[in-house]
Coordinates of C-alpha atoms and ligand atoms in Angstrom, one line a residue:
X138 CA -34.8 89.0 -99.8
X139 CA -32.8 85.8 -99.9
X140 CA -35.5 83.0 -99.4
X141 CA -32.7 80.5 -97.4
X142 CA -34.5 77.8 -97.2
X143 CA -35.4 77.6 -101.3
X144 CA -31.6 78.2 -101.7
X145 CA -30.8 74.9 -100.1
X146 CA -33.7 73.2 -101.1
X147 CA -31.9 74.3 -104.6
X148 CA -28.6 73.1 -104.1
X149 CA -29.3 69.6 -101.7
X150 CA -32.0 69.1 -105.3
X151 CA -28.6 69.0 -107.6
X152 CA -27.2 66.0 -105.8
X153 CA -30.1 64.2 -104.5
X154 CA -32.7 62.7 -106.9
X155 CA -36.0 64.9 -105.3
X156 CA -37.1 68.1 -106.3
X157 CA -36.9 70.9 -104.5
X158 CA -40.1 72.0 -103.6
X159 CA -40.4 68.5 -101.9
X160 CA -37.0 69.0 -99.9
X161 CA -38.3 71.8 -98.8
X162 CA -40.7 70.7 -96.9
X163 CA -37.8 68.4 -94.8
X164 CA -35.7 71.8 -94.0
X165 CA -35.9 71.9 -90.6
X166 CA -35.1 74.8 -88.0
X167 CA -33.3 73.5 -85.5
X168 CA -34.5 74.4 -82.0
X169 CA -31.3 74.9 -81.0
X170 CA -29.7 77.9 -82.9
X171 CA -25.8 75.8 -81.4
X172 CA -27.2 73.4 -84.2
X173 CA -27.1 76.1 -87.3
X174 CA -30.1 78.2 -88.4
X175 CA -31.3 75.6 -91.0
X176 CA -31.0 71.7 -91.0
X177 CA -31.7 69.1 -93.6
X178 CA -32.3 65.8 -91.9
X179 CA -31.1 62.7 -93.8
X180 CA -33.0 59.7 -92.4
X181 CA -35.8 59.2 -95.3
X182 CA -33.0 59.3 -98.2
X183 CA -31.4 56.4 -95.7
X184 CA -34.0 54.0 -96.4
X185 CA -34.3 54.8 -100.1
X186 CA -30.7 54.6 -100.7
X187 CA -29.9 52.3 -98.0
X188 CA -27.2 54.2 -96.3
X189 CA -26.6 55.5 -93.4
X190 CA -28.1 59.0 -92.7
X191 CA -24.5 60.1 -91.4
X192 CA -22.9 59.0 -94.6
X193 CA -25.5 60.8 -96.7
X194 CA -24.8 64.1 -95.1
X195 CA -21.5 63.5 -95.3
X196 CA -21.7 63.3 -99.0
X197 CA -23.8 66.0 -99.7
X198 CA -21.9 68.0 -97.8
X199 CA -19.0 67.3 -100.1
X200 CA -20.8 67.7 -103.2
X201 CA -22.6 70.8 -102.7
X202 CA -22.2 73.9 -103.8
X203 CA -23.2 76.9 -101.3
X204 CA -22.7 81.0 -102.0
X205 CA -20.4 81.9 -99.1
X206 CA -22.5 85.1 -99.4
X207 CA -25.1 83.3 -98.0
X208 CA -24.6 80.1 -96.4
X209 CA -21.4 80.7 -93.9
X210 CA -21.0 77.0 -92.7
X211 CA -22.6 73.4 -93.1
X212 CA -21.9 70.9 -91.2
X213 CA -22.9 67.5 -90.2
X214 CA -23.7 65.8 -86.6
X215 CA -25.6 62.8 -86.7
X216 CA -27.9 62.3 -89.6
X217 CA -28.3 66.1 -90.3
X218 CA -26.9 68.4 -92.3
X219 CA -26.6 71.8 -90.7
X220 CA -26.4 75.5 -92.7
X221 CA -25.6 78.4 -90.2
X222 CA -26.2 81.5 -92.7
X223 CA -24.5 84.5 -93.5
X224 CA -25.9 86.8 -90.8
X225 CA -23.7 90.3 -91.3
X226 CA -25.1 89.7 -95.1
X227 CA -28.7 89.0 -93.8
X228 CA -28.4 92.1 -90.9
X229 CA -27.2 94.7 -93.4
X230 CA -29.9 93.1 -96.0
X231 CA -32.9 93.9 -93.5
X232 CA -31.4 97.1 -92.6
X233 CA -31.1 98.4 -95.5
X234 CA -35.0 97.4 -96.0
X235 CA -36.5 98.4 -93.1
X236 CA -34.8 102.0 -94.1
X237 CA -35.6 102.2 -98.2
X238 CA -39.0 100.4 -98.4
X239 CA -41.7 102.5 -97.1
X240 CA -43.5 100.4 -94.6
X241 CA -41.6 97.2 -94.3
X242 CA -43.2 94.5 -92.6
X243 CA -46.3 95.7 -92.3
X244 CA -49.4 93.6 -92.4
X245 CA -53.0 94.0 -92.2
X246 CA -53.5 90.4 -90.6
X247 CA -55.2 92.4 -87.4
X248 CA -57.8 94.1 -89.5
X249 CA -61.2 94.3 -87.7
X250 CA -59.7 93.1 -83.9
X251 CA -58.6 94.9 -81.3
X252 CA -56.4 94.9 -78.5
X253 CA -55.2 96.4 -75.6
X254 CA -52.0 97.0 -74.2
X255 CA -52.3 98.0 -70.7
X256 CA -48.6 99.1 -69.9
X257 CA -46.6 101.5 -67.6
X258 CA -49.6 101.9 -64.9
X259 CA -46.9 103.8 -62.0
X260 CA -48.2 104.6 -58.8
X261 CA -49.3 108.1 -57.7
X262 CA -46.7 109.9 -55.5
X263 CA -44.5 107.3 -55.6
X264 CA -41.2 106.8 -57.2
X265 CA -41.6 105.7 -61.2
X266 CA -39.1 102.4 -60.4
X267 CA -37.0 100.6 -63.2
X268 CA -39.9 97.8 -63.1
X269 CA -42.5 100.4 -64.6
X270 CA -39.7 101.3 -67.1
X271 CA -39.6 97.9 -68.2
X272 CA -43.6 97.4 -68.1
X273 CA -43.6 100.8 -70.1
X274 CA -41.0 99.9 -73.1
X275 CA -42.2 96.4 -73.3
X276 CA -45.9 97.1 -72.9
X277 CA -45.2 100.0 -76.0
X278 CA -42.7 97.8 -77.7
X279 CA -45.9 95.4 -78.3
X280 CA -48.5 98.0 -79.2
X281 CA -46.4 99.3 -81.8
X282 CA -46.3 95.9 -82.9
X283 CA -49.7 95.4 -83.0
X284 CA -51.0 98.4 -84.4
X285 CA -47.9 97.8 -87.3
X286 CA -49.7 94.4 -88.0
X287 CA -53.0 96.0 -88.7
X288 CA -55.0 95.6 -85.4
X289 CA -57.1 98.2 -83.5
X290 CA -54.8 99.0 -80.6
X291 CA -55.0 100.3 -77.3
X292 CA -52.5 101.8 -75.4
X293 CA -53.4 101.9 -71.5
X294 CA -52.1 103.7 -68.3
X295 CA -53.6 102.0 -65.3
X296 CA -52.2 104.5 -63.1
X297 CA -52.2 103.4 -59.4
X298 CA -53.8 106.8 -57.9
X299 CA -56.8 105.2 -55.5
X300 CA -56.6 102.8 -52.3
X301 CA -56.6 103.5 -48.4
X302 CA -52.8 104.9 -48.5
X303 CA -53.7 107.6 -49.9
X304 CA -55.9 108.3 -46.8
X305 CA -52.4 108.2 -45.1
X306 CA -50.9 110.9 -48.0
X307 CA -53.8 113.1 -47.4
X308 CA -53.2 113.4 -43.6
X309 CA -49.3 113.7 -43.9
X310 CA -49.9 116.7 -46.2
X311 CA -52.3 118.3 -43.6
X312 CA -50.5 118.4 -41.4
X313 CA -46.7 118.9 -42.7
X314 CA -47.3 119.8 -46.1
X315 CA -46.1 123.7 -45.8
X316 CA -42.1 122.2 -44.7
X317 CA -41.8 120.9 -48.0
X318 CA -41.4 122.6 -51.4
X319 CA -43.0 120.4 -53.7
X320 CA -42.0 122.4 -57.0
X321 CA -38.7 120.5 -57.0
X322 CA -38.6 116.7 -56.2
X323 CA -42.5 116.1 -55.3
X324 CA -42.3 112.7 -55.2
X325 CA -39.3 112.5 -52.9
X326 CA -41.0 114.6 -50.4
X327 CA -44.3 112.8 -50.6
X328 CA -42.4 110.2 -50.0
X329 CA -41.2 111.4 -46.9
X330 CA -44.2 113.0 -45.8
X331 CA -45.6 109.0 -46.7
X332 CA -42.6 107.3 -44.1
X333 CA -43.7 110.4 -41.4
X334 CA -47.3 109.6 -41.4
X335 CA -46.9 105.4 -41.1
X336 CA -44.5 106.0 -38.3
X337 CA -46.6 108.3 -36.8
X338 CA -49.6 105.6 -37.6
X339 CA -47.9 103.3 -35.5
X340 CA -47.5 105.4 -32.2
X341 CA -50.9 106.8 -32.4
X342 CA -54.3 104.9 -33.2
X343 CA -56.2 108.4 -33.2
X344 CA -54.4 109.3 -36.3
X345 CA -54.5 106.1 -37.7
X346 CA -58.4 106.8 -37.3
X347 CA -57.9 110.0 -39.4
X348 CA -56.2 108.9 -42.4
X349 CA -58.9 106.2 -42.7
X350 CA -61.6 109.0 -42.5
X351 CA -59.7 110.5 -44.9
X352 CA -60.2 108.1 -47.3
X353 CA -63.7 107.6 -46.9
X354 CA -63.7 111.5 -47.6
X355 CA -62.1 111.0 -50.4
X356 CA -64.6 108.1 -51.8
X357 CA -67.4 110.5 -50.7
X358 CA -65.7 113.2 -53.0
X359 CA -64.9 115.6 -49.9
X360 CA -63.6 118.7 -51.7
X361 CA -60.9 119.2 -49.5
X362 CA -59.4 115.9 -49.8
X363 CA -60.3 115.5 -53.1
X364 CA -58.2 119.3 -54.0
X365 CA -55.0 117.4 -52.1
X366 CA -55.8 114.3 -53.9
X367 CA -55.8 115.9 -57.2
X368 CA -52.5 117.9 -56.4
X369 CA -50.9 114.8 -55.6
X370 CA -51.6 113.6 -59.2
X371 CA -51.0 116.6 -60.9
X372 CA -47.1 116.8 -59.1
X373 CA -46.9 113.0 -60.2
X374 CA -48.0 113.4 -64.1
X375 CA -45.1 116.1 -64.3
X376 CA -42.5 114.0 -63.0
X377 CA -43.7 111.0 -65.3
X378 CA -44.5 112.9 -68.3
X379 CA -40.6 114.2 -67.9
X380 CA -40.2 110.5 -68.3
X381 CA -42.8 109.7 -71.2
X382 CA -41.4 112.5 -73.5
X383 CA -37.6 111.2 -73.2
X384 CA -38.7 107.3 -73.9
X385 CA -41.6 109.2 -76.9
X386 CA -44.2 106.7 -74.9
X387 CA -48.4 107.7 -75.5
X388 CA -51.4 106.3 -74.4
X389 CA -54.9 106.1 -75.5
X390 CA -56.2 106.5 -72.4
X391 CA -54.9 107.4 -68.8
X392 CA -57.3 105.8 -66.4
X393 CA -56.8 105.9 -63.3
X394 CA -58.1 102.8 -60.2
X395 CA -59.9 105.9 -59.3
X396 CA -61.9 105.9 -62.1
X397 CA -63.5 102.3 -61.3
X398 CA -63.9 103.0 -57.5
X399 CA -67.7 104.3 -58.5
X400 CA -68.2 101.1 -61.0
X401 CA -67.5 98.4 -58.4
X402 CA -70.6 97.8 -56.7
X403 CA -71.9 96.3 -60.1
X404 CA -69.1 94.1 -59.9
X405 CA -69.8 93.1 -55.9
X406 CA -73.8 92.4 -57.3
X407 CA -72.8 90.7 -60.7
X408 CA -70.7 88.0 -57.9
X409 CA -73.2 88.0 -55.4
X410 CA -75.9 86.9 -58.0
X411 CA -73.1 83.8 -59.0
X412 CA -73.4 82.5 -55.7
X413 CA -70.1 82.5 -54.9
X414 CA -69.1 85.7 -53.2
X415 CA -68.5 84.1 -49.4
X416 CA -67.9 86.1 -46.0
X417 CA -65.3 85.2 -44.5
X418 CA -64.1 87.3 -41.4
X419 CA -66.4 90.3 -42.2
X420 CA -64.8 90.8 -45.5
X421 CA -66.2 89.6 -48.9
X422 CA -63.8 86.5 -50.7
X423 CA -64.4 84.3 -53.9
X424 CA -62.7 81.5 -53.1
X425 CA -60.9 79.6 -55.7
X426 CA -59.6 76.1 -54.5
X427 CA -61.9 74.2 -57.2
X428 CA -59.6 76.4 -60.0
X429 CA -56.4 75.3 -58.3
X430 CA -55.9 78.5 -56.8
X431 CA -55.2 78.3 -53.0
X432 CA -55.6 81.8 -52.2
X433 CA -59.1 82.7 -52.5
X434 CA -59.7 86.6 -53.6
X435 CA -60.5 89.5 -51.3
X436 CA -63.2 91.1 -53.2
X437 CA -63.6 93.8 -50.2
X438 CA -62.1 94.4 -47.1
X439 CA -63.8 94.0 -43.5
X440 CA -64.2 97.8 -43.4
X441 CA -65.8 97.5 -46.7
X442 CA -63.0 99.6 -48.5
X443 CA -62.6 98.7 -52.0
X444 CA -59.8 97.1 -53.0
X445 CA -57.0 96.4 -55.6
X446 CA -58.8 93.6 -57.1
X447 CA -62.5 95.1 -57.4
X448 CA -61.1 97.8 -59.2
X449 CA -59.5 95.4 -61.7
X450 CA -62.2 93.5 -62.3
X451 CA -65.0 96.5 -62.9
X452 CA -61.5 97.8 -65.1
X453 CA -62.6 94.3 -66.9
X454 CA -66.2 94.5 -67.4
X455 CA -65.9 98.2 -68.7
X456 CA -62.9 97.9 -71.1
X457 CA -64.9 94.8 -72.6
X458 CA -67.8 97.0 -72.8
X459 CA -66.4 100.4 -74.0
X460 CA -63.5 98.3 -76.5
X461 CA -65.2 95.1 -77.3
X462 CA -61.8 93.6 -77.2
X463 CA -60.4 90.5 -78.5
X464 CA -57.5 90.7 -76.2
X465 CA -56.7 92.4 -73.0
X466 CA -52.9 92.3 -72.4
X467 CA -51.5 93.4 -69.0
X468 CA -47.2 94.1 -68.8
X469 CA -46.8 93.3 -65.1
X470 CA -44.3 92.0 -63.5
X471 CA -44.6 88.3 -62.2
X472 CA -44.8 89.6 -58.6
X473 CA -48.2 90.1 -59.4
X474 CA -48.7 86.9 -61.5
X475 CA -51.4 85.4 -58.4
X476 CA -53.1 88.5 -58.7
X477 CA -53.7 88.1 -62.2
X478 CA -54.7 84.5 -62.3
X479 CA -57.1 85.5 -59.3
X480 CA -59.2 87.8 -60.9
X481 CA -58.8 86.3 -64.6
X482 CA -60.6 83.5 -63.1
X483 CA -63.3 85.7 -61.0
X484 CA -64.1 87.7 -64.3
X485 CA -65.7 84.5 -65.3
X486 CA -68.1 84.9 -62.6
X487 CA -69.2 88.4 -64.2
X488 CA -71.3 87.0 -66.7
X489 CA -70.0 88.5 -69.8
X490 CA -69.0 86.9 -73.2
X491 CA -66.0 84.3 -73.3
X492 CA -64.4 86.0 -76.0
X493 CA -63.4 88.7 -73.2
X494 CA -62.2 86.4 -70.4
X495 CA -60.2 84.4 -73.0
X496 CA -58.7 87.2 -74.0
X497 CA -57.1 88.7 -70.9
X498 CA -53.3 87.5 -71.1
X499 CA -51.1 88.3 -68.1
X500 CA -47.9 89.8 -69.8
X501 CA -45.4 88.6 -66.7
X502 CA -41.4 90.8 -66.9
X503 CA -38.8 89.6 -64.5
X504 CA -37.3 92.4 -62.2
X505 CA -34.2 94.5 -63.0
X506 CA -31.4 94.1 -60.4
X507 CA -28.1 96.5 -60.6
X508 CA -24.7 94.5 -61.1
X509 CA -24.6 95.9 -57.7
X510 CA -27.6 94.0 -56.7
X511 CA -31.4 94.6 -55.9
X512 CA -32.4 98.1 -55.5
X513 CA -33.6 99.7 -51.8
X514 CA -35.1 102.8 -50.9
X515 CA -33.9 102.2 -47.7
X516 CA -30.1 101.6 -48.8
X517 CA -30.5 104.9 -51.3
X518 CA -29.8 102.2 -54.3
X519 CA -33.1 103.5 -56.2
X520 CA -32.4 104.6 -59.5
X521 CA -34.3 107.4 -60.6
X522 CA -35.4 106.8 -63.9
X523 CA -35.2 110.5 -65.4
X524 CA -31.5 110.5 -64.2
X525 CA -31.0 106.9 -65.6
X526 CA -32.1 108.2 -68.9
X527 CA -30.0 110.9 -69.2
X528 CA -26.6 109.4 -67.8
X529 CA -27.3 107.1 -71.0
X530 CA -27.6 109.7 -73.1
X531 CA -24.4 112.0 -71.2
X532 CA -22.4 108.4 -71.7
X533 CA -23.5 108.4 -75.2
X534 CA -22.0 112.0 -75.8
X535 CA -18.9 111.0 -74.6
X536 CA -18.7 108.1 -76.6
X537 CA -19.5 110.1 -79.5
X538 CA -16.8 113.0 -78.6
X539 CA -14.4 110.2 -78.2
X540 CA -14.9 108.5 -81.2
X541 CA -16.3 110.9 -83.8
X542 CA -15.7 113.9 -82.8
X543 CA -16.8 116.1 -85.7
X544 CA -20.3 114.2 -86.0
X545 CA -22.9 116.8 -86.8
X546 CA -26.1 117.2 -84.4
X547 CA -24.0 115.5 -81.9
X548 CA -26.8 116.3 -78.6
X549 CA -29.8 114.8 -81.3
X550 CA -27.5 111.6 -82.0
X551 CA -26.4 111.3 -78.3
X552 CA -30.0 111.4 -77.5
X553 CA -31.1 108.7 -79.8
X554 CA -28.4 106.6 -79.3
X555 CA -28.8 106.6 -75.4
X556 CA -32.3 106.2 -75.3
X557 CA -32.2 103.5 -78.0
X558 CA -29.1 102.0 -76.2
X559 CA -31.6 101.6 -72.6
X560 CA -34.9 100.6 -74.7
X561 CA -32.7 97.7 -76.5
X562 CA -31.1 96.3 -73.4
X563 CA -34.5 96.0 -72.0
X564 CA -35.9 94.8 -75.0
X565 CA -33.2 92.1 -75.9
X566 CA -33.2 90.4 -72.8
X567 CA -35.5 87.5 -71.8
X568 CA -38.6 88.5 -70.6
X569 CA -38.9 86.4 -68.2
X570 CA -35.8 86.0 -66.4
X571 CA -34.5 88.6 -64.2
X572 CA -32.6 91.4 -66.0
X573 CA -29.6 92.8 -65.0
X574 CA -28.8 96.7 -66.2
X575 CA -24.9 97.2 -66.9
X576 CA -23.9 100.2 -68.4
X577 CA -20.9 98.3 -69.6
X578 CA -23.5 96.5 -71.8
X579 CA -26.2 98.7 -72.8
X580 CA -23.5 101.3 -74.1
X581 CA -21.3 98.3 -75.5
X582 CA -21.0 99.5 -79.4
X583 CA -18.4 96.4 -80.2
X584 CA -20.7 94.2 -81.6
X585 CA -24.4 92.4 -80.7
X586 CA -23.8 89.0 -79.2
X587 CA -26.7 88.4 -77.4
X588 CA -29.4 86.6 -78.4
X589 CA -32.2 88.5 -78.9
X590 CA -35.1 87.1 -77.6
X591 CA -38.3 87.7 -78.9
X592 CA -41.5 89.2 -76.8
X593 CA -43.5 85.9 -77.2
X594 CA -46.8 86.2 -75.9
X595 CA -49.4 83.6 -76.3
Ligands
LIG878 N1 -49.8 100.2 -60.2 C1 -49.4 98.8 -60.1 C2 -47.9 98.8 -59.6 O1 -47.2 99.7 -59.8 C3 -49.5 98.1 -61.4 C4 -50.9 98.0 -62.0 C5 -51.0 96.9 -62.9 N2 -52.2 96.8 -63.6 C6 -53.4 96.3 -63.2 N3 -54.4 96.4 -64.0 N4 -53.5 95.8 -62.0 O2 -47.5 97.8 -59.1

């Protein structure tokens, strides 16, 4: 591959008395990419040849000579000389790599560390939103990188399937759950039977009272409860898997909150024995004002339910015991970015090795908003992400059909191309910022124009 920056180390060395190794080491990149993707500032050749570093530019520029193969433009502003390369040559270049040499880019720099990815984590019987898509192509997208680098990865689904609502589920299905057919649509109609039960909640404390002894069933592994529990999962996983097999996502390991609901009352010792687990109000808090965090964190609630929070944080203590992991990434959105810094800072309280609390990184996404504007369940804007993916893929047919029409393996190319089409859009865009989804530009074949940022991390 063209080495640019030896190139015009090269070519600045034939007009200017230094050799190029040397000049090399003054080639620049300019933060900037407005500024060119190279830039050779002039201001220590000023002082030896006592001109201005405007005027040297100026005269390098007209003296040397550049491959329009490779260097597209050079121009000068202020004391620097800019080169903005030949990217179509450079694209078709690394394309044609990445498809003839075998492994391209792959490293072994990750040898003997590992990681995990915790990504895609959706919530049992309720809708998989565009959010988890994001969380699930980023939280791959990284993995795949990881593992491609050499590193012993783990791929994690956090799945949200434990916490007092589903005390709530459990009663709505008792006693409405033969109306509803839950072979088609289950999460639609758990839903419903969800919106029933809170409204019902509301007008009557005695069932209120249920649905909480519900969930303590379910924490003392009541069968019954447990059985509704489980089919609640079981309807879920089909629906997501329908999901995981169209995006070709895997995990390592699908755990649960459920799983950690046994392993928190290690966790509620290991903080009582820091001294700084505090009552306040019946329910158990660390508080975290000295860490410039004004919201202290609800360890447990007054009714001594375990909560979001505990379950992370025994998730902590047992990934660092079962992976030994140098870093523990988490693709959430920045919603939850309080959470995060909450219990990264109480896991230092737990008493395990530093190596583990310096590794967990909060991986923040900003949300995904329609050109319409921000999805509602209540306004029926919710995209369903299994109809999502396959409009991409119909629009993609169409495309094809309009514009090759005698393409072989058409549905297998439509597929690809769909898929790829919603996976780059989400992958392209800043991480950080909110993302907006346009069909107009995921399926927009004319041309990339965006810049694509990249998934920095830490
Ligand atoms: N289930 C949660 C949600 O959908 C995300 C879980 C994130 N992971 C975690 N370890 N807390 O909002």
């Amino acid at each position: 591959m063209i080495d640019f920056k030896q190139e015009i180390a090269e070519q600045i060395s034939k007009i200017v008395n230094m050799n190029k190794e040397e000049l090399e080491k003054y080639i620049e990149k300019p933060k900037d990419l407005k500024n060119g993707d190279y830039a050779f500032p002039c201001f220590r050749l000023a002082k030896e040849l006592k001109k201005s570093p405007t005027s040297i530019a100026e005269d390098i520029k007209n003296q040397i000579h550049i491959d329009e193969d490779i260097i597209e433009k050079v121009d000068v502003v202020g004391g620097y000389l800019n080169f903005y390369i030949q990217k179509d040559k450079l694209t078709k270049e690394v394309v044609f790599k990445i498809d003839n040499e075998e492994e391209y880019g792959k490293s072994r720099i990750g040898e003997g560390k590992t990681i995990i990815v915790e990504y895609s984590a959706p919530n049992i019987a309720k809708p998989f939103h565009i959010g988890h898509l994001r969380t699930t192509l980023i939280g791959r997208a990284l993995y795949n990188v990881y593992k491609y680098l050499g590193y012993n990865t783990i791929g994690i689904n956090h799945l949200g399937d434990y916490g007092t609502q589903f005390g709530k589920m459990i009663e709505g299905y008792k006693l409405w759950g033969n109306e509803y057919n839950l072979d088609e649509n289950p999460i639609e109609k758990l839903m419903d039977m969800y919106v029933r039960i809170n409204t019902l909640c509301k007008e009557d404390v005695e069932v209120l009272e249920r649905c909480r002894d519900n969930f303590k069933l379910l924490e003392q592994k009541d069968p019954y409860c447990v059985e509704i529990w489980e089919k609640f999962k079981t309807l879920s996983m089909i629906e997501f898997n329908k999901i995981y097999d169209l995006l070709n996502i895997k995990f390592d390991s699908i755990k649960g909150e459920s799983f950690y609901a046994d392993k928190t009352q290690e966790v509620i010792e290991l903080l009582e024995k820091s001294g700084k687990l505090q009552e306040s109000n019946g329910a158990k808090i660390v508080d975290l004002e000295d860490k410039g965090i004004n919201t202290p964190c609800i360890i447990e609630k007054t009714n001594g339910s375990s909560i979001y929070a505990l379950r992370d944080l025994a998730a902590i203590l047992y990934r660092a015991r079962t992976y030994d992991f140098d870093k523990c990434l988490y693709v959430v959105a920045y919603e939850q970015n309080l959470h995060f810094k909450q219990i990264f800072e109480v896991a230092k309280l737990l008493g395990i090795d530093e190596k583990y609390t310096n590794g967990l990184k909060h991986v923040s996404y900003g949300m995904v908003r329609l050109l319409t504007g921000k999805m509602s369940t209540r306004e029926g804007t919710v995209v369903k992400i299994e109809d999502l993916l396959k409009e991409s893929i119909d629009r993609a047919k169409k495309i094809i059909s309009e514009k090759n029409p005698d393409l072989q393996d058409k549905e297998e190319i439509a597929k690809k191309v769909g898929i790829g089409a919603v996976i780059f859009n989400d992958l392209s865009s800043d991480r950080i910022k909110d993302e907006i989804f346009d069909w107009n530009i995921i399926l927009n074949f004319q041309g990339e124009t965006r810049t694509i940022y990249p998934i920095y991390i830490c």
